[in-house]
């Protein structure tokens, strides 16, 4: 078991390890000694797998348990689901000392977090992420919210959890595709800030996504990513500086994702986006050819793509429409040495010629 502390506007622990769902009641009681009621938010895929276990663990600690189960998928990430959660809590007479438990992937965590942030102007939330993407990214750092028809994650709040419980056994029921996608974010941490994680992933590259059958390895990898995210969030909770480095591969990745009508998985698009920036850094002569090749090889070893047929023009115009742009400049995250990254401000024209200079 690995315990990582996040020191943001609130200090809390992320506990990562095998078999933690059964311990979840005790862990939650330790951070909510006076709570009486708990709303477990989950969805139709995760509920049949893990709801009973968590519910039993929480009830054993004397909590009065309520449930809100929504239809799995990004389509549910809207205000109707939030209103449903508010309704259950209001009817049951939840008070400021009661809490919400998010059990599921990033969609569940973002929504349950937002419902908790807004109900009675803010009650506690416990995150229990079950997807790899949610464990290494979404559940840590306090970003919560919902989508609008006009765009993803358009409404939300920063709302840090009281504790994050990551049972790595849950990754065994995830589809291969979803596990692979999560590896896109894992590789991102290795490239931008974590040389030991990079070396570790390289040592185990021949196993590919079979690494998830190794409980020790899985705990170690997820724990390293959590420590990275915790480090970044602790230094830049509100995304004004260093937290932006987590966008490595995301500027172009988002454009590819949106152009596919969100039919391509986020982590897959991020891998493509990283590959494109790696090529551009190599072309600009700031990243050594050998390092660039090692990075591409590692991405491929874990079943992810490194390129896409998007043109530099399309990438730039798509990026300019993205909310992440500030003024007329783009903040592009570049890696010129594995394990370190920097934010480079580029005008659209500079970004276009940067992409056009790509080697390969
Ligand atoms: N808050 C943040 O900082 C942050 C960061 C990254 C992504 N996100 C958000 O997270 C969402 C994506 O997260 P996601 O990929 O986890 O999506 P998700 O919650 O839709 O889960 C993906 C799929 O995996 C299934 N699933 C989850 N855990 C499972 C398990 N253990 N076994 C079997 N199936 C399981 C789900 O039912 C779903 O079908 C997006 O909405 C994105 O905006 C938020
Ligand atoms: Zn991402």
Coordinates of C-alpha atoms and ligand atoms in Angstrom, one line a residue:
X1 CA 0.0 0.0 0.0
X2 CA 1.3 3.5 -0.9
X3 CA 0.1 6.6 0.8
X4 CA 0.7 9.9 -1.0
X5 CA -0.1 13.3 0.5
X6 CA -1.6 16.1 -1.6
X7 CA -1.1 19.5 -0.1
X8 CA -3.5 21.8 -1.9
X9 CA -6.1 24.2 -0.3
X10 CA -6.9 21.1 1.7
X11 CA -4.4 18.3 2.6
X12 CA -5.5 14.8 2.0
X13 CA -4.1 11.3 1.3
X14 CA -4.3 9.1 -1.8
X15 CA -4.1 5.5 -0.8
X16 CA -3.1 3.1 -3.6
X17 CA -3.0 -0.7 -3.3
X18 CA -4.6 -4.1 -3.7
X19 CA -7.8 -5.0 -1.8
X20 CA -8.7 -1.5 -0.6
X21 CA -12.4 -1.6 -1.4
X22 CA -13.0 -3.8 1.6
X23 CA -11.1 -1.3 3.7
X24 CA -13.0 1.7 2.3
X25 CA -15.5 2.0 5.1
X26 CA -12.7 2.3 7.8
X27 CA -10.8 4.7 5.7
X28 CA -13.8 6.9 5.1
X29 CA -14.8 6.8 8.8
X30 CA -11.3 8.0 9.7
X31 CA -11.8 11.2 7.6
X32 CA -15.4 11.7 8.4
X33 CA -15.8 10.9 12.1
X34 CA -19.1 12.7 12.5
X35 CA -20.9 11.9 9.2
X36 CA -24.2 10.0 9.4
X37 CA -25.2 9.8 5.7
X38 CA -23.3 8.9 2.6
X39 CA -24.4 9.1 -1.0
X40 CA -22.6 6.6 -3.2
X41 CA -22.5 7.8 -6.8
X42 CA -21.8 5.2 -9.4
X43 CA -22.9 4.0 -12.9
X44 CA -24.4 1.0 -14.6
X45 CA -21.1 -0.7 -15.5
X46 CA -19.3 -0.3 -12.2
X47 CA -22.3 -0.8 -9.9
X48 CA -22.7 -4.6 -10.6
X49 CA -19.0 -5.1 -10.1
X50 CA -18.2 -3.1 -7.0
X51 CA -21.2 -1.3 -5.4
X52 CA -22.1 -4.2 -3.0
X53 CA -18.6 -4.4 -1.6
X54 CA -18.2 -0.6 -1.0
X55 CA -21.7 -0.4 0.4
X56 CA -21.1 -3.2 2.9
X57 CA -17.8 -1.7 4.0
X58 CA -19.4 1.7 4.5
X59 CA -22.5 0.4 6.3
X60 CA -20.3 -1.6 8.6
X61 CA -18.9 1.7 9.8
X62 CA -22.5 2.9 10.7
X63 CA -23.1 5.1 7.7
X64 CA -26.7 5.4 6.4
X65 CA -26.1 4.7 2.7
X66 CA -28.0 6.2 -0.3
X67 CA -27.2 5.5 -3.9
X68 CA -27.3 7.4 -7.2
X69 CA -26.7 5.2 -10.2
X70 CA -26.5 6.8 -13.7
X71 CA -26.1 5.4 -17.2
X72 CA -22.4 4.8 -17.8
X73 CA -20.7 7.1 -20.3
X74 CA -19.7 10.7 -21.0
X75 CA -23.3 11.4 -22.3
X76 CA -24.5 11.3 -18.7
X77 CA -22.0 14.0 -17.7
X78 CA -24.6 16.8 -17.5
X79 CA -26.8 18.9 -15.2
X80 CA -29.6 16.3 -15.1
X81 CA -27.4 13.8 -13.4
X82 CA -26.2 16.5 -10.9
X83 CA -29.8 17.5 -10.2
X84 CA -30.6 13.8 -9.6
X85 CA -27.8 13.7 -7.0
X86 CA -28.9 16.9 -5.3
X87 CA -32.4 15.5 -5.2
X88 CA -31.5 12.3 -3.4
X89 CA -29.4 14.3 -0.8
X90 CA -32.1 16.9 -0.3
X91 CA -34.9 14.3 0.2
X92 CA -32.7 12.3 2.6
X93 CA -31.9 15.5 4.6
X94 CA -28.2 15.5 4.1
X95 CA -26.3 18.1 6.3
X96 CA -22.9 19.8 5.9
X97 CA -21.3 16.9 7.8
X98 CA -22.5 14.2 5.5
X99 CA -20.7 13.1 2.4
X100 CA -20.6 11.9 -1.2
X101 CA -18.6 8.8 -2.4
X102 CA -17.6 8.7 -6.0
X103 CA -17.2 5.1 -7.2
X104 CA -16.2 4.8 -10.9
X105 CA -14.1 6.3 -13.6
X106 CA -13.5 10.0 -14.4
X107 CA -17.1 10.7 -15.4
X108 CA -18.3 9.5 -12.0
X109 CA -15.6 11.4 -10.1
X110 CA -16.0 14.6 -11.9
X111 CA -19.8 14.6 -11.4
X112 CA -19.9 13.4 -7.8
X113 CA -17.2 15.9 -7.0
X114 CA -19.3 18.7 -8.6
X115 CA -22.5 17.6 -6.8
X116 CA -20.6 17.7 -3.5
X117 CA -19.0 21.0 -4.3
X118 CA -22.3 22.6 -4.9
X119 CA -24.7 20.9 -2.5
X120 CA -25.2 23.1 0.6
X121 CA -22.3 25.2 -0.8
X122 CA -20.0 22.3 -0.4
X123 CA -19.9 18.9 1.5
X124 CA -17.1 16.4 1.6
X125 CA -16.4 14.0 -1.2
X126 CA -14.4 10.7 -1.2
X127 CA -13.0 9.6 -4.5
X128 CA -12.8 5.9 -5.3
X129 CA -11.5 5.8 -8.9
X130 CA -11.9 2.5 -10.7
X131 CA -10.3 3.2 -14.2
X132 CA -6.6 3.7 -14.8
X133 CA -7.2 7.2 -16.2
X134 CA -9.1 8.2 -13.1
X135 CA -6.6 6.7 -10.7
X136 CA -3.5 8.4 -12.2
X137 CA -5.3 11.6 -13.2
X138 CA -8.9 12.6 -12.7
X139 CA -9.4 11.6 -9.1
X140 CA -6.4 13.5 -7.8
X141 CA -6.3 17.3 -7.9
X142 CA -9.9 18.5 -7.3
X143 CA -11.1 19.4 -10.7
X144 CA -14.8 18.6 -10.9
X145 CA -17.5 19.4 -13.4
X146 CA -19.9 18.5 -16.2
X147 CA -20.1 19.0 -20.0
X148 CA -22.4 21.4 -21.8
X149 CA -23.8 20.8 -25.4
X150 CA -21.3 23.6 -26.3
X151 CA -18.2 21.8 -25.0
X152 CA -16.7 19.4 -22.5
X153 CA -16.0 20.3 -18.9
X154 CA -17.5 23.8 -19.3
X155 CA -19.0 24.1 -15.9
X156 CA -17.3 23.0 -12.7
X157 CA -15.4 23.8 -9.5
X158 CA -12.2 23.1 -7.8
X159 CA -13.2 20.8 -5.0
X160 CA -10.6 18.6 -3.3
X161 CA -11.6 15.3 -1.9
X162 CA -11.1 14.2 1.8
X163 CA -9.4 11.1 0.7
X164 CA -8.8 9.1 -2.5
X165 CA -9.0 5.3 -2.3
X166 CA -7.4 3.5 -5.2
X167 CA -7.9 -0.3 -5.3
X168 CA -5.7 -1.4 -8.1
X169 CA -7.6 -4.8 -8.3
X170 CA -10.4 -2.9 -10.0
X171 CA -8.1 -2.5 -13.1
X172 CA -8.5 -6.2 -13.8
X173 CA -12.1 -5.8 -15.0
X174 CA -11.3 -2.8 -17.2
X175 CA -11.3 -3.5 -20.9
X176 CA -7.9 -3.8 -22.6
X177 CA -8.8 -0.7 -24.6
X178 CA -9.5 1.4 -21.5
X179 CA -6.4 0.1 -19.7
X180 CA -4.2 0.9 -22.8
X181 CA -5.8 4.4 -22.9
X182 CA -4.8 5.0 -19.3
X183 CA -1.2 4.1 -20.2
X184 CA -1.2 7.2 -22.4
X185 CA -1.4 9.4 -19.2
X186 CA 1.1 7.1 -17.4
X187 CA 3.7 7.6 -20.2
X188 CA 3.0 11.3 -20.1
X189 CA 4.2 11.6 -16.4
X190 CA 7.3 9.5 -17.3
X191 CA 8.2 11.9 -20.1
X192 CA 7.5 15.2 -18.5
X193 CA 8.8 14.7 -15.0
X194 CA 9.6 11.2 -13.9
X195 CA 12.8 9.6 -15.1
X196 CA 12.6 6.7 -12.6
X197 CA 9.1 5.9 -13.9
X198 CA 10.3 6.0 -17.5
X199 CA 13.1 3.6 -16.6
X200 CA 10.7 1.3 -14.8
X201 CA 8.3 1.3 -17.8
X202 CA 11.2 0.5 -20.1
X203 CA 12.3 -2.4 -18.0
X204 CA 8.8 -3.9 -18.2
X205 CA 8.0 -2.8 -21.8
X206 CA 8.1 -6.4 -23.2
X207 CA 5.1 -7.3 -21.0
X208 CA 3.0 -4.5 -22.5
X209 CA -0.4 -4.1 -20.8
X210 CA 0.0 -7.5 -19.2
X211 CA 1.7 -5.5 -16.4
X212 CA -1.8 -5.1 -15.0
X213 CA -1.8 -8.7 -13.9
X214 CA 1.1 -8.0 -11.6
X215 CA -0.3 -6.5 -8.4
X216 CA 3.1 -5.2 -7.2
X217 CA 4.0 -3.6 -10.4
X218 CA 0.6 -2.0 -10.9
X219 CA 0.7 -0.5 -7.4
X220 CA 4.1 0.8 -8.0
X221 CA 3.3 2.4 -11.4
X222 CA 0.0 3.9 -10.3
X223 CA 1.7 5.1 -7.1
X224 CA 4.4 6.9 -9.0
X225 CA 1.9 8.7 -11.2
X226 CA -0.1 9.7 -8.2
X227 CA 3.0 11.1 -6.6
X228 CA 3.7 13.1 -9.7
X229 CA 0.2 14.5 -10.0
X230 CA 0.2 15.3 -6.2
X231 CA 3.5 17.1 -6.6
X232 CA 2.2 19.3 -9.5
X233 CA -1.2 20.0 -7.9
X234 CA 0.4 20.8 -4.5
X235 CA 2.5 23.5 -6.3
X236 CA -0.1 24.8 -8.7
X237 CA -3.6 23.9 -7.6
X238 CA -5.5 26.3 -9.8
X239 CA -3.7 25.6 -13.1
X240 CA -1.8 28.8 -13.6
X241 CA 1.6 27.5 -14.1
X242 CA 3.3 24.2 -13.6
X243 CA 0.0 22.2 -13.8
X244 CA 0.0 23.1 -17.5
X245 CA 2.9 20.7 -18.1
X246 CA 0.3 17.9 -17.6
X247 CA -1.0 19.0 -21.0
X248 CA 1.9 17.4 -22.8
X249 CA 0.4 15.8 -25.9
X250 CA -3.0 17.3 -25.1
X251 CA -3.0 20.4 -27.3
X252 CA -2.9 18.4 -30.6
X253 CA -4.5 15.4 -28.9
X254 CA -7.6 17.3 -28.1
X255 CA -8.0 18.5 -31.7
X256 CA -7.7 14.9 -32.9
X257 CA -10.2 13.8 -30.3
X258 CA -12.7 16.5 -31.2
X259 CA -12.3 16.0 -34.9
X260 CA -13.2 12.3 -34.4
X261 CA -16.4 13.4 -32.7
X262 CA -15.0 11.9 -29.5
X263 CA -15.1 8.4 -31.0
X264 CA -11.3 8.1 -30.5
X265 CA -10.3 7.5 -26.8
X266 CA -8.8 10.5 -25.0
X267 CA -5.6 8.6 -24.0
X268 CA -5.1 7.3 -27.5
X269 CA -5.3 10.9 -28.9
X270 CA -2.9 12.1 -26.2
X271 CA -0.4 9.4 -27.3
X272 CA -0.7 10.6 -30.9
X273 CA -0.4 14.2 -29.7
X274 CA 2.8 13.3 -27.7
X275 CA 4.2 11.5 -30.8
X276 CA 3.6 14.6 -32.9
X277 CA 5.3 17.0 -30.4
X278 CA 8.2 14.5 -30.0
X279 CA 8.7 14.6 -33.8
X280 CA 8.6 18.4 -33.8
X281 CA 11.1 18.7 -30.9
X282 CA 13.4 16.3 -32.7
X283 CA 13.0 18.4 -35.9
X284 CA 13.7 21.6 -34.1
X285 CA 17.0 19.9 -32.9
X286 CA 16.2 20.4 -29.2
X287 CA 15.5 16.7 -28.5
X288 CA 18.1 14.2 -29.5
X289 CA 17.1 11.7 -32.2
X290 CA 18.0 8.7 -29.9
X291 CA 15.8 10.0 -27.1
X292 CA 12.9 10.7 -29.5
X293 CA 13.2 7.2 -30.8
X294 CA 13.2 5.7 -27.2
X295 CA 10.0 7.7 -26.4
X296 CA 8.2 6.5 -29.5
X297 CA 9.2 3.0 -28.9
X298 CA 7.9 3.1 -25.3
X299 CA 4.5 4.5 -26.4
X300 CA 4.2 1.7 -29.0
X301 CA 5.3 -1.0 -26.5
X302 CA 2.2 -0.2 -24.4
X303 CA -0.1 -0.5 -27.4
X304 CA -0.5 3.1 -28.3
X305 CA 0.0 5.0 -31.6
X306 CA 2.6 7.8 -32.1
X307 CA 1.2 9.5 -35.2
X308 CA -1.9 10.8 -37.0
X309 CA -2.6 12.2 -40.4
X310 CA -3.7 15.6 -39.0
X311 CA -2.1 18.5 -40.9
X312 CA -0.2 21.3 -39.1
X313 CA -2.8 23.7 -40.3
X314 CA -5.7 21.7 -38.8
X315 CA -3.8 21.2 -35.6
X316 CA -3.1 24.9 -35.2
X317 CA -6.6 26.1 -36.1
X318 CA -8.1 23.4 -33.8
X319 CA -5.8 24.4 -31.0
X320 CA -6.7 28.1 -31.4
X321 CA -10.4 27.2 -30.8
X322 CA -9.5 25.3 -27.6
X323 CA -10.2 26.9 -24.3
X324 CA -6.6 26.2 -23.1
X325 CA -5.3 29.0 -25.2
X326 CA -4.5 32.3 -23.5
X327 CA -4.8 35.4 -25.7
X328 CA -3.2 34.8 -29.1
X329 CA -0.5 32.5 -27.9
X330 CA -0.5 28.9 -27.3
X331 CA 1.3 27.2 -24.3
X332 CA 2.9 24.2 -25.8
X333 CA 4.6 21.7 -23.5
X334 CA 7.8 20.4 -24.9
X335 CA 10.1 17.6 -23.7
X336 CA 13.8 18.2 -24.7
X337 CA 15.1 15.6 -22.3
X338 CA 13.2 12.6 -21.1
X339 CA 11.9 13.3 -17.6
X340 CA 11.8 17.1 -17.8
X341 CA 9.5 19.5 -19.6
X342 CA 8.9 23.1 -20.2
X343 CA 6.1 25.4 -21.3
X344 CA 6.8 27.3 -24.5
X345 CA 4.7 30.1 -25.6
X346 CA 4.1 30.1 -29.3
X347 CA 2.1 32.2 -31.7
X348 CA -0.1 30.2 -34.1
X349 CA 2.5 30.9 -36.8
X350 CA 5.3 29.7 -34.6
X351 CA 3.4 26.6 -33.6
X352 CA 2.7 25.8 -37.3
X353 CA 6.3 26.0 -38.3
X354 CA 7.3 24.0 -35.2
X355 CA 5.0 21.2 -36.4
X356 CA 6.1 21.5 -40.0
X357 CA 9.7 21.0 -39.0
X358 CA 8.9 17.6 -37.7
X359 CA 11.5 14.8 -38.4
X360 CA 10.3 11.5 -39.9
Ligands
LIG1 N1 -10.9 16.0 -13.1 C1 -9.8 15.8 -13.8 O1 -8.7 16.3 -13.5 C2 -9.9 14.9 -15.0 C3 -8.7 14.5 -15.6 C4 -8.8 13.7 -16.7 C5 -10.1 13.3 -17.2 N2 -11.2 13.7 -16.6 C6 -12.5 13.3 -17.0 O2 -12.6 11.9 -16.8 C7 -13.5 11.3 -17.8 C8 -12.8 10.1 -18.4 O3 -12.5 9.2 -17.4 P1 -12.7 7.7 -17.7 O4 -11.9 7.3 -18.9 O5 -12.4 6.9 -16.4 O6 -14.2 7.6 -18.1 P2 -15.4 6.8 -17.6 O7 -15.8 7.2 -16.2 O8 -16.5 6.9 -18.6 O9 -15.0 5.3 -17.6 C9 -14.6 4.7 -18.8 C10 -15.3 3.4 -19.0 O10 -14.8 2.4 -18.1 C11 -15.8 1.8 -17.3 N3 -15.1 1.4 -16.1 C12 -14.6 2.2 -15.2 N4 -14.0 1.5 -14.2 C13 -14.2 0.2 -14.5 C14 -13.7 -1.1 -14.0 N5 -12.9 -1.1 -12.9 N6 -14.1 -2.2 -14.6 C15 -14.8 -2.2 -15.8 N7 -15.2 -1.1 -16.3 C16 -14.9 0.1 -15.7 C17 -16.9 2.8 -17.3 O11 -18.1 2.2 -17.0 C18 -16.8 3.4 -18.6 O12 -17.5 2.6 -19.6 C19 -13.8 12.4 -18.8 O13 -15.1 12.9 -18.5 C20 -12.8 13.5 -18.5 O14 -13.3 14.8 -18.8 C21 -11.1 14.5 -15.5
LIG2 ZN1 -5.5 13.7 -20.4

